[in-house]
Amino acid sequence: MKELKQRSTCPISTSLDVLGDKWTLLILRDMVFAGKCTYGQFLQSAEKMATNILADRLVILESQGILTKAVAADKKSKFTYRLTEKGVDTVPIIIELILWGAKHCPTVIDPGLLEELQNGKDVAVEKYQRLAREKSLA
Amino acid sequence: MKELKQRSTCPISTSLDVLGDKWTLLILRDMVFAGKCTYGQFLQSAEKMATNILADRLVILESQGILTKAVAADKKSKFTYRLTEKGVDTVPIIIELILWGAKHCPTVIDPGLLEELQNGKDVAVEKYQRLAREKSLA
DNA sequence: CTTTACACTTGCAAATTGCAAGTAAATATA
DNA sequence: TATATTTACTTGCAATTTGCAAGTGTAAAG
């Protein structure tokens, strides 16, 4: 259990106390948009997260109630991470980050996804939240 | 000019390369929601940012084209920071952080603002973007 | 001509990150 | 049954970043 230092009572500041670093939201991205749910899968992303950082962030995310950890159905030596509702509620943040990055920075994004997000943000948010919930029930 | 290390071409990852830390978005928050525009004003926030961190982040934000720096109208020893359109476009991200923090963490928020954001997110985003633009023209 | 306001800069200890290697338990293979 | 592999971490350590306190430089005010 890692305790979190809250700098102020401001909701923005407090959100950043939890999510404000270069790695945490990438784990959530991988869960929501790539359907990943194990330690090994998280390590395979293009950004090459260090193993100790990943382990540390998973502990924080779990202690913050953003995801849960459970032994995998197929193997006892494997764990499955699932999003809680608090985790599912980060989808709008992630989607805004996608839109800002795609608009203002040199990035590569699937044109279909971009169009989907631009044409109806609310619909897209609900879709990816639903998918994330379904995945977390499996 | 601080060069930015881009970890991948993913728009989320790239957005986090720029905005993903505990301080940068607080500066933008202060500009959008508190109308702040000087070094001294940024230092007065509840989170007590260190002076060297603030100076460093302002250089990064400027070199990333998120804000501009200019000598103040009243004093030559004073600078005014203004948001560019790239900066104004972070408003949706900030608003999602407000909503997530207010919903899931122990925070204090003006009930009027929260209601405004919940009742019509798009309208609120446009309102605060317009206010930020007006401030940046002054 | 001294003081104040403002915007930084510097120095340094502490914390965090990034990299490589090692550990440990459960499974798969010979 | 013995050995190898998969999976999930842990450890050690150098390098970077942060946080705190103090100092610097310039313009305006008294």
GROMACS .gro file of C-alpha atoms (C1' of nucleotides) in nm:
model
  336
    1MET     CA    1   0.000   0.000   0.000
    2LYS     CA    2   0.160   0.315  -0.116
    3GLU     CA    3   0.018   0.627   0.039
    4LEU     CA    4  -0.040   0.921  -0.185
    5LYS     CA    5   0.073   1.274  -0.103
    6GLN     CA    6  -0.209   1.514  -0.186
    7ARG     CA    7  -0.070   1.862  -0.253
    8SER     CA    8  -0.399   2.049  -0.228
    9THR     CA    9  -0.774   1.991  -0.237
   10CYS     CA   10  -0.797   2.106  -0.600
   11PRO     CA   11  -0.944   1.828  -0.816
   12ILE     CA   12  -0.697   1.895  -1.099
   13SER     CA   13  -0.400   1.884  -0.864
   14THR     CA   14  -0.535   1.571  -0.696
   15SER     CA   15  -0.593   1.396  -1.029
   16LEU     CA   16  -0.234   1.479  -1.119
   17ASP     CA   17  -0.113   1.345  -0.783
   18VAL     CA   18  -0.244   1.007  -0.902
   19LEU     CA   19  -0.219   1.014  -1.283
   20GLY     CA   20   0.036   1.289  -1.345
   21ASP     CA   21   0.346   1.113  -1.468
   22LYS     CA   22   0.476   0.973  -1.793
   23TRP     CA   23   0.377   0.610  -1.738
   24THR     CA   24   0.055   0.560  -1.542
   25LEU     CA   25  -0.184   0.660  -1.819
   26LEU     CA   26   0.005   0.444  -2.068
   27ILE     CA   27  -0.085   0.138  -1.860
   28LEU     CA   28  -0.449   0.246  -1.868
   29ARG     CA   29  -0.423   0.313  -2.242
   30ASP     CA   30  -0.296  -0.041  -2.296
   31MET     CA   31  -0.586  -0.181  -2.096
   32VAL     CA   32  -0.854   0.025  -2.270
   33PHE     CA   33  -0.731   0.037  -2.627
   34ALA     CA   34  -0.516  -0.274  -2.655
   35GLY     CA   35  -0.704  -0.504  -2.418
   36LYS     CA   36  -0.388  -0.581  -2.222
   37CYS     CA   37  -0.417  -0.718  -1.869
   38THR     CA   38  -0.087  -0.881  -1.764
   39TYR     CA   39   0.252  -0.758  -1.653
   40GLY     CA   40   0.421  -0.914  -1.953
   41GLN     CA   41   0.182  -0.751  -2.196
   42PHE     CA   42   0.238  -0.406  -2.045
   43LEU     CA   43   0.613  -0.447  -2.091
   44GLN     CA   44   0.577  -0.500  -2.464
   45SER     CA   45   0.462  -0.147  -2.549
   46ALA     CA   46   0.658   0.076  -2.783
   47GLU     CA   47   0.763   0.303  -2.498
   48LYS     CA   48   0.966   0.031  -2.323
   49MET     CA   49   0.872   0.087  -1.962
   50ALA     CA   50   1.129  -0.038  -1.708
   51THR     CA   51   1.018  -0.340  -1.506
   52ASN     CA   52   1.058  -0.170  -1.169
   53ILE     CA   53   0.856   0.133  -1.282
   54LEU     CA   54   0.577  -0.092  -1.408
   55ALA     CA   55   0.567  -0.288  -1.082
   56ASP     CA   56   0.563   0.035  -0.884
   57ARG     CA   57   0.280   0.189  -1.089
   58LEU     CA   58   0.069  -0.126  -1.071
   59VAL     CA   59   0.094  -0.116  -0.691
   60ILE     CA   60  -0.011   0.251  -0.689
   61LEU     CA   61  -0.298   0.194  -0.933
   62GLU     CA   62  -0.420  -0.097  -0.726
   63SER     CA   63  -0.393   0.090  -0.395
   64GLN     CA   64  -0.579   0.382  -0.551
   65GLY     CA   65  -0.863   0.153  -0.653
   66ILE     CA   66  -0.813   0.212  -1.024
   67LEU     CA   67  -0.747  -0.152  -1.098
   68THR     CA   68  -0.761  -0.488  -0.927
   69LYS     CA   69  -0.518  -0.777  -0.936
   70ALA     CA   70  -0.621  -1.141  -0.948
   71VAL     CA   71  -0.465  -1.476  -1.029
   72ALA     CA   72  -0.528  -1.561  -1.392
   73ALA     CA   73  -0.785  -1.822  -1.487
   74ASP     CA   74  -0.543  -2.033  -1.691
   75LYS     CA   75  -0.222  -2.013  -1.489
   76LYS     CA   76  -0.149  -1.975  -1.122
   77SER     CA   77   0.179  -1.799  -1.194
   78LYS     CA   78   0.005  -1.528  -1.389
   79PHE     CA   79  -0.195  -1.228  -1.274
   80THR     CA   80  -0.476  -1.046  -1.444
   81TYR     CA   81  -0.530  -0.676  -1.391
   82ARG     CA   82  -0.881  -0.538  -1.439
   83LEU     CA   83  -1.014  -0.183  -1.442
   84THR     CA   84  -1.252  -0.068  -1.172
   85GLU     CA   85  -1.518   0.194  -1.245
   86LYS     CA   86  -1.268   0.455  -1.124
   87GLY     CA   87  -1.033   0.322  -1.390
   88VAL     CA   88  -1.301   0.312  -1.658
   89ASP     CA   89  -1.372   0.677  -1.579
   90THR     CA   90  -1.023   0.774  -1.699
   91VAL     CA   91  -1.129   0.699  -2.057
   92PRO     CA   92  -1.244   1.059  -2.125
   93ILE     CA   93  -0.906   1.190  -2.007
   94ILE     CA   94  -0.721   0.945  -2.231
   95ILE     CA   95  -0.937   1.036  -2.529
   96GLU     CA   96  -0.870   1.407  -2.480
   97LEU     CA   97  -0.498   1.330  -2.469
   98ILE     CA   98  -0.532   1.140  -2.798
   99LEU     CA   99  -0.711   1.431  -2.964
  100TRP     CA  100  -0.465   1.692  -2.837
  101GLY     CA  101  -0.160   1.490  -2.936
  102ALA     CA  102  -0.301   1.402  -3.276
  103LYS     CA  103  -0.385   1.765  -3.347
  104HIS     CA  104  -0.073   1.937  -3.220
  105CYS     CA  105   0.215   1.692  -3.223
  106PRO     CA  106   0.384   1.469  -3.482
  107THR     CA  107   0.214   1.138  -3.410
  108VAL     CA  108   0.076   0.836  -3.591
  109ILE     CA  109  -0.284   0.739  -3.535
  110ASP     CA  110  -0.531   0.507  -3.706
  111PRO     CA  111  -0.744   0.742  -3.923
  112GLY     CA  112  -1.055   0.542  -3.842
  113LEU     CA  113  -1.009   0.592  -3.469
  114LEU     CA  114  -0.938   0.962  -3.510
  115GLU     CA  115  -1.248   1.010  -3.721
  116GLU     CA  116  -1.454   0.816  -3.471
  117LEU     CA  117  -1.333   1.037  -3.187
  118GLN     CA  118  -1.385   1.359  -3.379
  119ASN     CA  119  -1.729   1.272  -3.512
  120GLY     CA  120  -1.885   1.188  -3.179
  121LYS     CA  121  -1.672   1.211  -2.870
  122ASP     CA  122  -1.947   1.110  -2.628
  123VAL     CA  123  -2.040   0.804  -2.832
  124ALA     CA  124  -1.676   0.701  -2.855
  125VAL     CA  125  -1.621   0.750  -2.481
  126GLU     CA  126  -1.918   0.528  -2.405
  127LYS     CA  127  -1.805   0.266  -2.652
  128TYR     CA  128  -1.455   0.233  -2.510
  129GLN     CA  129  -1.583   0.243  -2.155
  130ARG     CA  130  -1.825  -0.037  -2.238
  131LEU     CA  131  -1.549  -0.242  -2.400
  132ALA     CA  132  -1.326  -0.185  -2.098
  133ARG     CA  133  -1.602  -0.296  -1.862
  134GLU     CA  134  -1.671  -0.609  -2.064
  135LYS     CA  135  -1.303  -0.695  -2.067
  136SER     CA  136  -1.287  -0.646  -1.691
  137LEU     CA  137  -1.572  -0.888  -1.632
  138ALA     CA  138  -1.419  -1.165  -1.843
  139MET     CA  139   1.502   2.581  -2.617
  140LYS     CA  140   1.458   2.251  -2.449
  141GLU     CA  141   1.426   1.961  -2.685
  142LEU     CA  142   1.166   1.703  -2.607
  143LYS     CA  143   1.231   1.331  -2.607
  144GLN     CA  144   0.946   1.157  -2.783
  145ARG     CA  145   0.915   0.797  -2.667
  146SER     CA  146   0.690   0.676  -2.946
  147THR     CA  147   0.456   0.805  -3.216
  148CYS     CA  148   0.147   0.729  -3.007
  149PRO     CA  149  -0.055   1.047  -2.952
  150ILE     CA  150  -0.122   0.960  -2.587
  151SER     CA  151   0.242   0.893  -2.517
  152THR     CA  152   0.344   1.209  -2.701
  153SER     CA  153   0.092   1.421  -2.510
  154LEU     CA  154   0.234   1.279  -2.189
  155ASP     CA  155   0.589   1.356  -2.306
  156VAL     CA  156   0.481   1.722  -2.296
  157LEU     CA  157   0.211   1.745  -2.029
  158GLY     CA  158   0.272   1.432  -1.822
  159ASP     CA  159   0.409   1.557  -1.494
  160LYS     CA  160   0.274   1.696  -1.170
  161TRP     CA  161   0.324   2.066  -1.247
  162THR     CA  162   0.276   2.159  -1.613
  163LEU     CA  163  -0.102   2.130  -1.621
  164LEU     CA  164  -0.127   2.329  -1.297
  165ILE     CA  165   0.031   2.625  -1.474
  166LEU     CA  166  -0.226   2.591  -1.751
  167ARG     CA  167  -0.503   2.554  -1.492
  168ASP     CA  168  -0.395   2.880  -1.331
  169MET     CA  169  -0.402   3.055  -1.667
  170VAL     CA  170  -0.742   2.920  -1.773
  171PHE     CA  171  -0.935   2.916  -1.447
  172ALA     CA  172  -0.760   3.183  -1.240
  173GLY     CA  173  -0.656   3.421  -1.516
  174LYS     CA  174  -0.293   3.418  -1.402
  175CYS     CA  175  -0.021   3.526  -1.642
  176THR     CA  176   0.297   3.612  -1.450
  177TYR     CA  177   0.574   3.417  -1.280
  178GLY     CA  178   0.486   3.564  -0.942
  179GLN     CA  179   0.120   3.473  -0.976
  180PHE     CA  180   0.201   3.112  -1.063
  181LEU     CA  181   0.412   3.083  -0.748
  182GLN     CA  182   0.119   3.176  -0.526
  183SER     CA  183  -0.086   2.862  -0.587
  184ALA     CA  184  -0.180   2.628  -0.306
  185GLU     CA  185   0.056   2.359  -0.433
  186LYS     CA  186   0.369   2.571  -0.372
  187MET     CA  187   0.569   2.503  -0.684
  188ALA     CA  188   0.946   2.552  -0.646
  189THR     CA  189   1.086   2.850  -0.837
  190ASN     CA  190   1.330   2.645  -1.043
  191ILE     CA  191   1.061   2.398  -1.145
  192LEU     CA  192   0.834   2.682  -1.253
  193ALA     CA  193   1.110   2.847  -1.457
  194ASP     CA  194   1.193   2.513  -1.619
  195ARG     CA  195   0.830   2.436  -1.709
  196LEU     CA  196   0.771   2.781  -1.852
  197VAL     CA  197   1.070   2.734  -2.085
  198ILE     CA  198   0.934   2.397  -2.196
  199LEU     CA  199   0.581   2.529  -2.247
  200GLU     CA  200   0.715   2.818  -2.449
  201SER     CA  201   0.944   2.601  -2.661
  202GLN     CA  202   0.652   2.365  -2.724
  203GLY     CA  203   0.441   2.653  -2.850
  204ILE     CA  204   0.182   2.618  -2.575
  205LEU     CA  205   0.238   2.969  -2.444
  206THR     CA  206   0.422   3.284  -2.539
  207LYS     CA  207   0.626   3.520  -2.326
  208ALA     CA  208   0.623   3.897  -2.365
  209VAL     CA  209   0.726   4.202  -2.166
  210ALA     CA  210   0.432   4.328  -1.963
  211ALA     CA  211   0.249   4.641  -2.069
  212ASP     CA  212   0.298   4.819  -1.735
  213LYS     CA  213   0.648   4.719  -1.632
  214LYS     CA  214   0.956   4.634  -1.832
  215SER     CA  215   1.083   4.404  -1.557
  216LYS     CA  216   0.770   4.196  -1.574
  217PHE     CA  217   0.666   3.929  -1.823
  218THR     CA  218   0.326   3.821  -1.937
  219TYR     CA  219   0.258   3.466  -2.045
  220ARG     CA  220  -0.027   3.401  -2.286
  221LEU     CA  221  -0.183   3.081  -2.417
  222THR     CA  222  -0.152   2.990  -2.782
  223GLU     CA  223  -0.426   2.791  -2.957
  224LYS     CA  224  -0.227   2.479  -2.871
  225GLY     CA  225  -0.252   2.587  -2.510
  226VAL     CA  226  -0.621   2.671  -2.533
  227ASP     CA  227  -0.676   2.322  -2.670
  228THR     CA  228  -0.565   2.169  -2.339
  229VAL     CA  229  -0.887   2.296  -2.177
  230PRO     CA  230  -1.079   1.972  -2.250
  231ILE     CA  231  -0.801   1.770  -2.086
  232ILE     CA  232  -0.806   1.992  -1.779
  233ILE     CA  233  -1.183   1.971  -1.754
  234GLU     CA  234  -1.176   1.591  -1.768
  235LEU     CA  235  -0.917   1.594  -1.489
  236ILE     CA  236  -1.150   1.814  -1.282
  237LEU     CA  237  -1.443   1.579  -1.335
  238TRP     CA  238  -1.242   1.266  -1.256
  239GLY     CA  239  -1.084   1.415  -0.945
  240ALA     CA  240  -1.412   1.557  -0.820
  241LYS     CA  241  -1.588   1.223  -0.867
  242HIS     CA  242  -1.329   0.984  -0.733
  243CYS     CA  243  -1.101   1.170  -0.494
  244PRO     CA  244  -1.146   1.377  -0.178
  245THR     CA  245  -1.137   1.727  -0.321
  246VAL     CA  246  -1.301   2.065  -0.281
  247ILE     CA  247  -1.469   2.225  -0.579
  248ASP     CA  248  -1.710   2.512  -0.631
  249PRO     CA  249  -2.051   2.342  -0.668
  250GLY     CA  250  -2.151   2.590  -0.937
  251LEU     CA  251  -1.851   2.500  -1.151
  252LEU     CA  252  -1.905   2.128  -1.105
  253GLU     CA  253  -2.270   2.159  -1.203
  254GLU     CA  254  -2.174   2.367  -1.504
  255LEU     CA  255  -1.927   2.102  -1.618
  256GLN     CA  256  -2.165   1.814  -1.561
  257ASN     CA  257  -2.467   1.977  -1.723
  258GLY     CA  258  -2.300   2.060  -2.050
  259LYS     CA  259  -1.938   1.969  -2.096
  260ASP     CA  260  -1.911   2.100  -2.452
  261VAL     CA  261  -2.064   2.433  -2.361
  262ALA     CA  262  -1.831   2.468  -2.063
  263VAL     CA  263  -1.525   2.377  -2.271
  264GLU     CA  264  -1.614   2.643  -2.526
  265LYS     CA  265  -1.677   2.901  -2.255
  266TYR     CA  266  -1.343   2.854  -2.083
  267GLN     CA  267  -1.159   2.836  -2.413
  268ARG     CA  268  -1.320   3.164  -2.516
  269LEU     CA  269  -1.228   3.325  -2.184
  270ALA     CA  270  -0.871   3.202  -2.221
  271ARG     CA  271  -0.849   3.342  -2.573
  272GLU     CA  272  -0.983   3.678  -2.464
  273LYS     CA  273  -0.734   3.692  -2.178
  274SER     CA  274  -0.453   3.610  -2.418
  275LEU     CA  275  -0.543   3.896  -2.649
  276ALA     CA  276  -0.547   4.157  -2.371
  277DC     C1'  277   2.092   5.665  -0.383
  278DT     C1'  278   1.891   5.322  -0.125
  279DT     C1'  279   1.504   5.003  -0.112
  280DT     C1'  280   1.159   4.719  -0.306
  281DA     C1'  281   0.943   4.422  -0.658
  282DC     C1'  282   0.994   4.082  -0.984
  283DA     C1'  283   1.198   3.713  -1.227
  284DC     C1'  284   1.483   3.416  -1.222
  285DT     C1'  285   1.963   3.124  -1.110
  286DT     C1'  286   2.257   2.845  -0.829
  287DG     C1'  287   2.397   2.489  -0.508
  288DC     C1'  288   2.309   2.083  -0.292
  289DA     C1'  289   2.068   1.695  -0.060
  290DA     C1'  290   1.700   1.375  -0.139
  291DA     C1'  291   1.404   1.126  -0.425
  292DT     C1'  292   1.300   0.914  -0.861
  293DT     C1'  293   1.421   0.703  -1.291
  294DG     C1'  294   1.645   0.395  -1.610
  295DC     C1'  295   1.919   0.010  -1.702
  296DA     C1'  296   2.101  -0.453  -1.620
  297DA     C1'  297   2.107  -0.846  -1.371
  298DG     C1'  298   1.917  -1.165  -1.043
  299DT     C1'  299   1.536  -1.430  -0.797
  300DA     C1'  300   1.138  -1.727  -0.738
  301DA     C1'  301   0.736  -1.996  -0.836
  302DA     C1'  302   0.459  -2.242  -1.169
  303DT     C1'  303   0.449  -2.478  -1.606
  304DA     C1'  304   0.622  -2.716  -2.010
  305DT     C1'  305   0.955  -3.036  -2.216
  306DA     C1'  306   1.289  -3.427  -2.242
  307DT     C1'  307   1.193  -3.717  -1.273
  308DA     C1'  308   1.515  -3.367  -1.423
  309DT     C1'  309   1.572  -2.962  -1.688
  310DA     C1'  310   1.427  -2.565  -1.923
  311DT     C1'  311   1.108  -2.195  -1.986
  312DT     C1'  312   0.760  -1.866  -1.877
  313DT     C1'  313   0.591  -1.510  -1.582
  314DA     C1'  314   0.634  -1.172  -1.247
  315DC     C1'  315   0.877  -0.942  -1.009
  316DT     C1'  316   1.324  -0.755  -0.695
  317DT     C1'  317   1.776  -0.564  -0.638
  318DG     C1'  318   2.175  -0.270  -0.711
  319DC     C1'  319   2.352   0.128  -0.885
  320DA     C1'  320   2.448   0.533  -1.185
  321DA     C1'  321   2.215   0.923  -1.377
  322DT     C1'  322   1.859   1.239  -1.377
  323DT     C1'  323   1.506   1.516  -1.156
  324DT     C1'  324   1.303   1.733  -0.765
  325DG     C1'  325   1.263   2.023  -0.363
  326DC     C1'  326   1.440   2.359  -0.068
  327DA     C1'  327   1.709   2.770   0.053
  328DA     C1'  328   1.977   3.130  -0.073
  329DG     C1'  329   2.167   3.442  -0.406
  330DT     C1'  330   2.168   3.742  -0.844
  331DG     C1'  331   2.026   4.099  -1.171
  332DT     C1'  332   1.730   4.457  -1.350
  333DA     C1'  333   1.378   4.805  -1.333
  334DA     C1'  334   1.094   5.106  -1.079
  335DA     C1'  335   0.974   5.351  -0.643
  336DG     C1'  336   1.076   5.637  -0.248
   0.00000   0.00000   0.00000
